[in-house]
Amino acid sequence: MKLEIKKEGKIKFFVPTGRKITKKDEVFYNPEMKFDRDLSEVIVSILKPKKICDCLAGSGVRSLRYKSILDNAEVVANDKNPKASELIKKNARLNKFKIRVENKDANVLMFGEKFDFIDIDPFGSPIYFLDSCARAIKNHGNVAITATDTAPLCGTSLLTCLRRYGIKSLRTDFSKELGLRILISATIKNFARYDLAFKPIFSYCRRHYFRVFGKIERGAKRADKLLKNFDYISYCQKCGWRKEGIFEKCGFCGNKTSLIQEIYLGDFAQKEFCNKILEKWWSIVKKFELQGKLEELPRKEFEYLPNISRFIRTIRNEQNYPPYYEIHKLCKLNKKQPKEMGLLLEKLDAERTHFSPLGIKTRKSFEEILKALD
């Protein structure tokens, strides 16, 4: 296995030389996930866990980045592939970091220990690791979950979604938000079986993956309270009308509706936590500014962070709204002409959504939305 040295954040590391990323890779490293690792590093620096588990560590980049900002934390980097675990050790030595490297099945590792923060970042679905995670996470701990199986979650493979997540997805104009909410729903239900409340504090969709950060609180009543945020969505595939609850016919065109099973309809991010991320981000900018190195920020330690501020603000502002409307698809279904986005936002007292540059979130009725498109 030929290796090359790369750099992210404050660390250097060896990775396999320029190969196409596949599930069969012996040592997994995805450069396209750098944005996520940058953002995760900021979030973990806010949470300050004492014991971290990166249970599917691959090359160990995420583990080492966590260690680089939390020197006193115990970081456990695990991968069941022996070549991967050896590479993690090599990368830890390169950075002169003391971390614990394990070569176990992720479920076996989590079965026997307790952690303050668990990061589940698989190639595919995280569902196979949630039971072990629920047993291994401490009360008031935090869990980060990634899912890259976006096709079933977004309605392309309905039976796969039903089989994995216990919820049948549907093709809609808000498919990305539906996919994220199905992932959150399945996670909440899984933790609730252990009388644990999984409270989403920050979640998002980007490119080919979903990412969810949640805080864990022990207690059946807390879990039950979270389950009260679940409801059905009735959706009309003819005109795009939707409404919470069970309605056999569309409230606009009278067509028969499709029913989305009970899913989590609460906020997928906490506004207060979004503000903490923004505050941390600006402290990083200020640090570079004081050092006279602000021009280095985009291309060095946090290459994508200039975009993170806008990204976080959008997520913060789109909370406490129904699922978004994809304007171009809505116009196509109802034979309307798309209007300028700024004008629509003003007319409908709406917010943009991070799910789609052509999507908006509003509390206005469906009829009012279509009228604004006239």
mmCIF file of N, CA and C in Angstrom, residues 231-326:
data_model
loop_
_atom_site.group_PDB
_atom_site.id
_atom_site.type_symbol
_atom_site.label_atom_id
_atom_site.label_comp_id
_atom_site.label_asym_id
_atom_site.label_seq_id
_atom_site.Cartn_x
_atom_site.Cartn_y
_atom_site.Cartn_z
ATOM 1 N N ASP A 231 -45.315 12.863 13.779
ATOM 2 C CA ASP A 231 -46.644 12.926 13.161
ATOM 3 C C ASP A 231 -46.543 12.459 11.718
ATOM 4 N N TYR A 232 -47.716 12.176 11.132
ATOM 5 C CA TYR A 232 -47.791 11.816 9.721
ATOM 6 C C TYR A 232 -47.737 13.079 8.868
ATOM 7 N N ILE A 233 -47.373 12.899 7.578
ATOM 8 C CA ILE A 233 -47.497 13.961 6.592
ATOM 9 C C ILE A 233 -48.281 13.413 5.411
ATOM 10 N N SER A 234 -49.359 14.090 5.057
ATOM 11 C CA SER A 234 -50.110 13.744 3.849
ATOM 12 C C SER A 234 -49.575 14.596 2.706
ATOM 13 N N TYR A 235 -49.232 13.952 1.586
ATOM 14 C CA TYR A 235 -48.558 14.659 0.488
ATOM 15 C C TYR A 235 -49.245 14.350 -0.841
ATOM 16 N N CYS A 236 -49.477 15.392 -1.612
ATOM 17 C CA CYS A 236 -50.084 15.237 -2.930
ATOM 18 C C CYS A 236 -49.001 15.290 -4.002
ATOM 19 N N GLN A 237 -48.840 14.186 -4.722
ATOM 20 C CA GLN A 237 -47.802 14.135 -5.749
ATOM 21 C C GLN A 237 -48.235 14.816 -7.050
ATOM 22 N N LYS A 238 -49.500 15.214 -7.120
ATOM 23 C CA LYS A 238 -49.985 15.897 -8.319
ATOM 24 C C LYS A 238 -49.678 17.391 -8.283
ATOM 25 N N CYS A 239 -49.870 18.039 -7.097
ATOM 26 C CA CYS A 239 -49.678 19.490 -7.022
ATOM 27 C C CYS A 239 -48.622 19.922 -6.002
ATOM 28 N N GLY A 240 -48.194 19.015 -5.109
ATOM 29 C CA GLY A 240 -47.175 19.368 -4.123
ATOM 30 C C GLY A 240 -47.734 19.828 -2.791
ATOM 31 N N TRP A 241 -49.061 19.808 -2.638
ATOM 32 C CA TRP A 241 -49.678 20.164 -1.355
ATOM 33 C C TRP A 241 -49.256 19.166 -0.292
ATOM 34 N N ARG A 242 -49.075 19.628 0.940
ATOM 35 C CA ARG A 242 -48.763 18.734 2.053
ATOM 36 C C ARG A 242 -49.322 19.313 3.346
ATOM 37 N N LYS A 243 -49.593 18.420 4.294
ATOM 38 C CA LYS A 243 -50.099 18.848 5.586
ATOM 39 C C LYS A 243 -49.829 17.773 6.631
ATOM 40 N N GLU A 244 -49.510 18.223 7.837
ATOM 41 C CA GLU A 244 -49.315 17.280 8.938
ATOM 42 C C GLU A 244 -50.639 16.595 9.269
ATOM 43 N N GLY A 245 -50.580 15.294 9.518
ATOM 44 C CA GLY A 245 -51.783 14.541 9.840
ATOM 45 C C GLY A 245 -52.179 13.616 8.697
ATOM 46 N N ILE A 246 -53.289 12.906 8.882
ATOM 47 C CA ILE A 246 -53.766 11.941 7.891
ATOM 48 C C ILE A 246 -54.957 12.526 7.140
ATOM 49 N N PHE A 247 -54.772 12.757 5.834
ATOM 50 C CA PHE A 247 -55.835 13.288 4.967
ATOM 51 C C PHE A 247 -55.841 12.459 3.685
ATOM 52 N N GLU A 248 -56.975 11.853 3.369
ATOM 53 C CA GLU A 248 -57.058 10.971 2.208
ATOM 54 C C GLU A 248 -57.014 11.751 0.904
ATOM 55 N N LYS A 249 -57.568 12.967 0.917
ATOM 56 C CA LYS A 249 -57.602 13.769 -0.302
ATOM 57 C C LYS A 249 -56.850 15.076 -0.112
ATOM 58 N N CYS A 250 -56.248 15.521 -1.205
ATOM 59 C CA CYS A 250 -55.501 16.784 -1.205
ATOM 60 C C CYS A 250 -56.435 17.940 -0.893
ATOM 61 N N GLY A 251 -55.982 18.835 -0.018
ATOM 62 C CA GLY A 251 -56.785 19.987 0.360
ATOM 63 C C GLY A 251 -56.814 21.073 -0.689
ATOM 64 N N PHE A 252 -56.052 20.891 -1.784
ATOM 65 C CA PHE A 252 -56.029 21.898 -2.847
ATOM 66 C C PHE A 252 -56.670 21.383 -4.135
ATOM 67 N N CYS A 253 -56.224 20.214 -4.636
ATOM 68 C CA CYS A 253 -56.724 19.734 -5.925
ATOM 69 C C CYS A 253 -57.668 18.537 -5.808
ATOM 70 N N GLY A 254 -57.786 17.974 -4.609
ATOM 71 C CA GLY A 254 -58.696 16.850 -4.400
ATOM 72 C C GLY A 254 -58.132 15.499 -4.797
ATOM 73 N N ASN A 255 -56.886 15.478 -5.254
ATOM 74 C CA ASN A 255 -56.270 14.209 -5.641
ATOM 75 C C ASN A 255 -56.020 13.334 -4.405
ATOM 76 N N LYS A 256 -55.926 12.022 -4.611
ATOM 77 C CA LYS A 256 -55.623 11.125 -3.505
ATOM 78 C C LYS A 256 -54.189 11.374 -3.027
ATOM 79 N N THR A 257 -54.015 11.468 -1.730
ATOM 80 C CA THR A 257 -52.691 11.766 -1.176
ATOM 81 C C THR A 257 -51.899 10.496 -0.899
ATOM 82 N N SER A 258 -50.589 10.685 -0.789
ATOM 83 C CA SER A 258 -49.690 9.636 -0.306
ATOM 84 C C SER A 258 -49.353 9.960 1.134
ATOM 85 N N LEU A 259 -49.222 8.929 1.955
ATOM 86 C CA LEU A 259 -49.003 9.148 3.383
ATOM 87 C C LEU A 259 -47.568 8.802 3.777
ATOM 88 N N ILE A 260 -46.911 9.762 4.394
ATOM 89 C CA ILE A 260 -45.584 9.532 4.965
ATOM 90 C C ILE A 260 -45.784 9.127 6.410
ATOM 91 N N GLN A 261 -45.206 7.987 6.783
ATOM 92 C CA GLN A 261 -45.375 7.472 8.143
ATOM 93 C C GLN A 261 -44.928 8.482 9.191
ATOM 94 N N GLU A 262 -45.290 8.214 10.419
ATOM 95 C CA GLU A 262 -44.921 9.113 11.508
ATOM 96 C C GLU A 262 -43.414 9.350 11.538
ATOM 97 N N ILE A 263 -43.024 10.609 11.419
ATOM 98 C CA ILE A 263 -41.620 10.986 11.496
ATOM 99 C C ILE A 263 -41.464 12.177 12.434
ATOM 100 N N TYR A 264 -40.227 12.429 12.822
ATOM 101 C CA TYR A 264 -39.918 13.543 13.719
ATOM 102 C C TYR A 264 -40.085 14.865 12.972
ATOM 103 N N LEU A 265 -40.939 15.744 13.506
ATOM 104 C CA LEU A 265 -41.214 17.028 12.863
ATOM 105 C C LEU A 265 -40.765 18.214 13.723
ATOM 106 N N GLY A 266 -40.010 17.931 14.791
ATOM 107 C CA GLY A 266 -39.463 19.012 15.602
ATOM 108 C C GLY A 266 -38.244 19.630 14.947
ATOM 109 N N ASP A 267 -37.595 20.548 15.637
ATOM 110 C CA ASP A 267 -36.392 21.198 15.107
ATOM 111 C C ASP A 267 -35.265 20.178 14.985
ATOM 112 N N PHE A 268 -34.532 20.228 13.866
ATOM 113 C CA PHE A 268 -33.391 19.326 13.706
ATOM 114 C C PHE A 268 -32.079 19.998 14.116
ATOM 115 N N ALA A 269 -32.171 21.239 14.576
ATOM 116 C CA ALA A 269 -31.015 21.947 15.137
ATOM 117 C C ALA A 269 -31.526 22.924 16.191
ATOM 118 N N GLN A 270 -30.754 23.114 17.246
ATOM 119 C CA GLN A 270 -31.114 24.070 18.289
ATOM 120 C C GLN A 270 -30.497 25.420 17.959
ATOM 121 N N LYS A 271 -31.330 26.462 17.937
ATOM 122 C CA LYS A 271 -30.839 27.787 17.562
ATOM 123 C C LYS A 271 -29.709 28.254 18.481
ATOM 124 N N GLU A 272 -29.846 27.963 19.769
ATOM 125 C CA GLU A 272 -28.817 28.376 20.720
ATOM 126 C C GLU A 272 -27.480 27.702 20.409
ATOM 127 N N PHE A 273 -27.536 26.436 20.028
ATOM 128 C CA PHE A 273 -26.297 25.733 19.705
ATOM 129 C C PHE A 273 -25.707 26.247 18.397
ATOM 130 N N CYS A 274 -26.559 26.575 17.436
ATOM 131 C CA CYS A 274 -26.079 27.185 16.187
ATOM 132 C C CYS A 274 -25.323 28.479 16.487
ATOM 133 N N ASN A 275 -25.846 29.270 17.412
ATOM 134 C CA ASN A 275 -25.176 30.518 17.796
ATOM 135 C C ASN A 275 -23.818 30.245 18.435
ATOM 136 N N LYS A 276 -23.719 29.159 19.192
ATOM 137 C CA LYS A 276 -22.430 28.795 19.795
ATOM 138 C C LYS A 276 -21.407 28.427 18.722
ATOM 139 N N ILE A 277 -21.876 27.717 17.688
ATOM 140 C CA ILE A 277 -20.969 27.358 16.587
ATOM 141 C C ILE A 277 -20.494 28.626 15.878
ATOM 142 N N LEU A 278 -21.432 29.539 15.622
ATOM 143 C CA LEU A 278 -21.074 30.805 14.969
ATOM 144 C C LEU A 278 -20.087 31.603 15.816
ATOM 145 N N GLU A 279 -20.330 31.630 17.112
ATOM 146 C CA GLU A 279 -19.434 32.359 18.013
ATOM 147 C C GLU A 279 -18.026 31.751 17.980
ATOM 148 N N LYS A 280 -17.963 30.424 17.969
ATOM 149 C CA LYS A 280 -16.667 29.746 17.913
ATOM 150 C C LYS A 280 -15.959 30.041 16.597
ATOM 151 N N TRP A 281 -16.734 30.039 15.534
ATOM 152 C CA TRP A 281 -16.173 30.334 14.214
ATOM 153 C C TRP A 281 -15.570 31.733 14.183
ATOM 154 N N TRP A 282 -16.305 32.710 14.686
ATOM 155 C CA TRP A 282 -15.792 34.077 14.665
ATOM 156 C C TRP A 282 -14.575 34.246 15.561
ATOM 157 N N SER A 283 -14.487 33.436 16.622
ATOM 158 C CA SER A 283 -13.287 33.488 17.473
ATOM 159 C C SER A 283 -12.068 32.974 16.704
ATOM 160 N N ILE A 284 -12.289 31.991 15.801
ATOM 161 C CA ILE A 284 -11.200 31.480 14.966
ATOM 162 C C ILE A 284 -10.770 32.553 13.968
ATOM 163 N N VAL A 285 -11.738 33.214 13.338
ATOM 164 C CA VAL A 285 -11.438 34.296 12.404
ATOM 165 C C VAL A 285 -10.663 35.405 13.112
ATOM 166 N N LYS A 286 -11.119 35.766 14.326
ATOM 167 C CA LYS A 286 -10.479 36.835 15.093
ATOM 168 C C LYS A 286 -9.038 36.484 15.421
ATOM 169 N N LYS A 287 -8.817 35.206 15.750
ATOM 170 C CA LYS A 287 -7.471 34.742 16.077
ATOM 171 C C LYS A 287 -6.542 34.942 14.889
ATOM 172 N N PHE A 288 -6.998 34.557 13.702
ATOM 173 C CA PHE A 288 -6.180 34.733 12.510
ATOM 174 C C PHE A 288 -5.989 36.213 12.193
ATOM 175 N N GLU A 289 -7.034 37.003 12.428
ATOM 176 C CA GLU A 289 -6.974 38.437 12.152
ATOM 177 C C GLU A 289 -5.932 39.112 13.033
ATOM 178 N N LEU A 290 -5.924 38.743 14.330
ATOM 179 C CA LEU A 290 -4.966 39.321 15.262
ATOM 180 C C LEU A 290 -3.540 38.921 14.914
ATOM 181 N N GLN A 291 -3.382 37.745 14.326
ATOM 182 C CA GLN A 291 -2.060 37.273 13.933
ATOM 183 C C GLN A 291 -1.643 37.812 12.564
ATOM 184 N N GLY A 292 -2.548 38.555 11.943
ATOM 185 C CA GLY A 292 -2.249 39.083 10.620
ATOM 186 C C GLY A 292 -2.219 38.018 9.540
ATOM 187 N N LYS A 293 -2.960 36.917 9.757
ATOM 188 C CA LYS A 293 -2.932 35.788 8.833
ATOM 189 C C LYS A 293 -4.314 35.473 8.268
ATOM 190 N N LEU A 294 -5.212 36.437 8.291
ATOM 191 C CA LEU A 294 -6.588 36.164 7.863
ATOM 192 C C LEU A 294 -6.642 35.667 6.419
ATOM 193 N N GLU A 295 -5.725 36.173 5.575
ATOM 194 C CA GLU A 295 -5.732 35.755 4.182
ATOM 195 C C GLU A 295 -5.353 34.287 4.020
ATOM 196 N N GLU A 296 -4.742 33.693 5.057
ATOM 197 C CA GLU A 296 -4.368 32.282 4.988
ATOM 198 C C GLU A 296 -5.537 31.356 5.320
ATOM 199 N N LEU A 297 -6.555 31.886 5.956
ATOM 200 C CA LEU A 297 -7.634 31.048 6.482
ATOM 201 C C LEU A 297 -8.317 30.172 5.434
ATOM 202 N N PRO A 298 -8.704 30.727 4.271
ATOM 203 C CA PRO A 298 -9.432 29.877 3.325
ATOM 204 C C PRO A 298 -8.629 28.706 2.781
ATOM 205 N N ARG A 299 -7.312 28.836 2.665
ATOM 206 C CA ARG A 299 -6.553 27.789 1.984
ATOM 207 C C ARG A 299 -5.703 26.943 2.912
ATOM 208 N N LYS A 300 -5.757 27.226 4.209
ATOM 209 C CA LYS A 300 -4.917 26.452 5.116
ATOM 210 C C LYS A 300 -5.746 25.702 6.139
ATOM 211 N N GLU A 301 -5.702 26.088 7.408
ATOM 212 C CA GLU A 301 -6.244 25.234 8.454
ATOM 213 C C GLU A 301 -7.711 24.894 8.279
ATOM 214 N N PHE A 302 -8.540 25.868 7.896
ATOM 215 C CA PHE A 302 -9.970 25.593 7.748
ATOM 216 C C PHE A 302 -10.423 26.086 6.375
ATOM 217 N N GLU A 303 -10.136 25.274 5.387
ATOM 218 C CA GLU A 303 -10.335 25.697 4.005
ATOM 219 C C GLU A 303 -11.764 26.123 3.709
ATOM 220 N N TYR A 304 -12.731 25.434 4.325
ATOM 221 C CA TYR A 304 -14.130 25.700 3.986
ATOM 222 C C TYR A 304 -14.833 26.593 5.002
ATOM 223 N N LEU A 305 -14.147 26.992 6.056
ATOM 224 C CA LEU A 305 -14.829 27.714 7.118
ATOM 225 C C LEU A 305 -15.453 29.043 6.704
ATOM 226 N N PRO A 306 -14.910 29.736 5.695
ATOM 227 C CA PRO A 306 -15.634 30.945 5.265
ATOM 228 C C PRO A 306 -17.068 30.656 4.851
ATOM 229 N N ASN A 307 -17.343 29.425 4.377
ATOM 230 C CA ASN A 307 -18.710 29.046 3.998
ATOM 231 C C ASN A 307 -19.530 28.571 5.187
ATOM 232 N N ILE A 308 -18.856 28.160 6.255
ATOM 233 C CA ILE A 308 -19.562 27.582 7.388
ATOM 234 C C ILE A 308 -20.473 28.600 8.051
ATOM 235 N N SER A 309 -20.023 29.848 8.168
ATOM 236 C CA SER A 309 -20.834 30.884 8.814
ATOM 237 C C SER A 309 -22.195 31.019 8.145
ATOM 238 N N ARG A 310 -22.200 31.116 6.820
ATOM 239 C CA ARG A 310 -23.468 31.223 6.078
ATOM 240 C C ARG A 310 -24.288 29.947 6.207
ATOM 241 N N PHE A 311 -23.605 28.827 6.160
ATOM 242 C CA PHE A 311 -24.248 27.517 6.283
ATOM 243 C C PHE A 311 -24.976 27.378 7.619
ATOM 244 N N ILE A 312 -24.295 27.757 8.710
ATOM 245 C CA ILE A 312 -24.879 27.659 10.053
ATOM 246 C C ILE A 312 -26.056 28.620 10.208
ATOM 247 N N ARG A 313 -25.909 29.832 9.726
ATOM 248 C CA ARG A 313 -26.993 30.824 9.844
ATOM 249 C C ARG A 313 -28.249 30.342 9.121
ATOM 250 N N THR A 314 -28.068 29.747 7.943
ATOM 251 C CA THR A 314 -29.220 29.240 7.184
ATOM 252 C C THR A 314 -29.932 28.147 7.963
ATOM 253 N N ILE A 315 -29.157 27.215 8.519
ATOM 254 C CA ILE A 315 -29.751 26.127 9.312
ATOM 255 C C ILE A 315 -30.463 26.679 10.540
ATOM 256 N N ARG A 316 -29.844 27.624 11.203
ATOM 257 C CA ARG A 316 -30.465 28.234 12.391
ATOM 258 C C ARG A 316 -31.795 28.890 12.039
ATOM 259 N N ASN A 317 -31.826 29.624 10.945
ATOM 260 C CA ASN A 317 -33.015 30.410 10.602
ATOM 261 C C ASN A 317 -34.163 29.578 10.039
ATOM 262 N N GLU A 318 -33.879 28.344 9.593
ATOM 263 C CA GLU A 318 -34.947 27.533 8.996
ATOM 264 C C GLU A 318 -35.631 26.606 9.993
ATOM 265 N N GLN A 319 -35.308 26.743 11.276
ATOM 266 C CA GLN A 319 -35.963 25.910 12.286
ATOM 267 C C GLN A 319 -37.379 26.424 12.566
ATOM 268 N N ASN A 320 -38.205 25.545 13.122
ATOM 269 C CA ASN A 320 -39.591 25.864 13.479
ATOM 270 C C ASN A 320 -40.424 26.230 12.250
ATOM 271 N N TYR A 321 -40.126 25.568 11.139
ATOM 272 C CA TYR A 321 -40.907 25.717 9.909
ATOM 273 C C TYR A 321 -41.312 24.324 9.412
ATOM 274 N N PRO A 322 -42.399 24.238 8.635
ATOM 275 C CA PRO A 322 -42.726 22.964 7.973
ATOM 276 C C PRO A 322 -41.656 22.642 6.925
ATOM 277 N N PRO A 323 -41.668 21.426 6.361
ATOM 278 C CA PRO A 323 -40.703 21.072 5.312
ATOM 279 C C PRO A 323 -40.722 22.075 4.152
ATOM 280 N N TYR A 324 -39.578 22.208 3.513
ATOM 281 C CA TYR A 324 -39.408 23.241 2.493
ATOM 282 C C TYR A 324 -40.181 22.934 1.211
ATOM 283 N N TYR A 325 -40.387 23.979 0.402
ATOM 284 C CA TYR A 325 -40.949 23.861 -0.934
ATOM 285 C C TYR A 325 -39.838 24.091 -1.942
ATOM 286 N N GLU A 326 -39.702 23.183 -2.901
ATOM 287 C CA GLU A 326 -38.739 23.362 -3.982
ATOM 288 C C GLU A 326 -39.470 24.125 -5.089
#
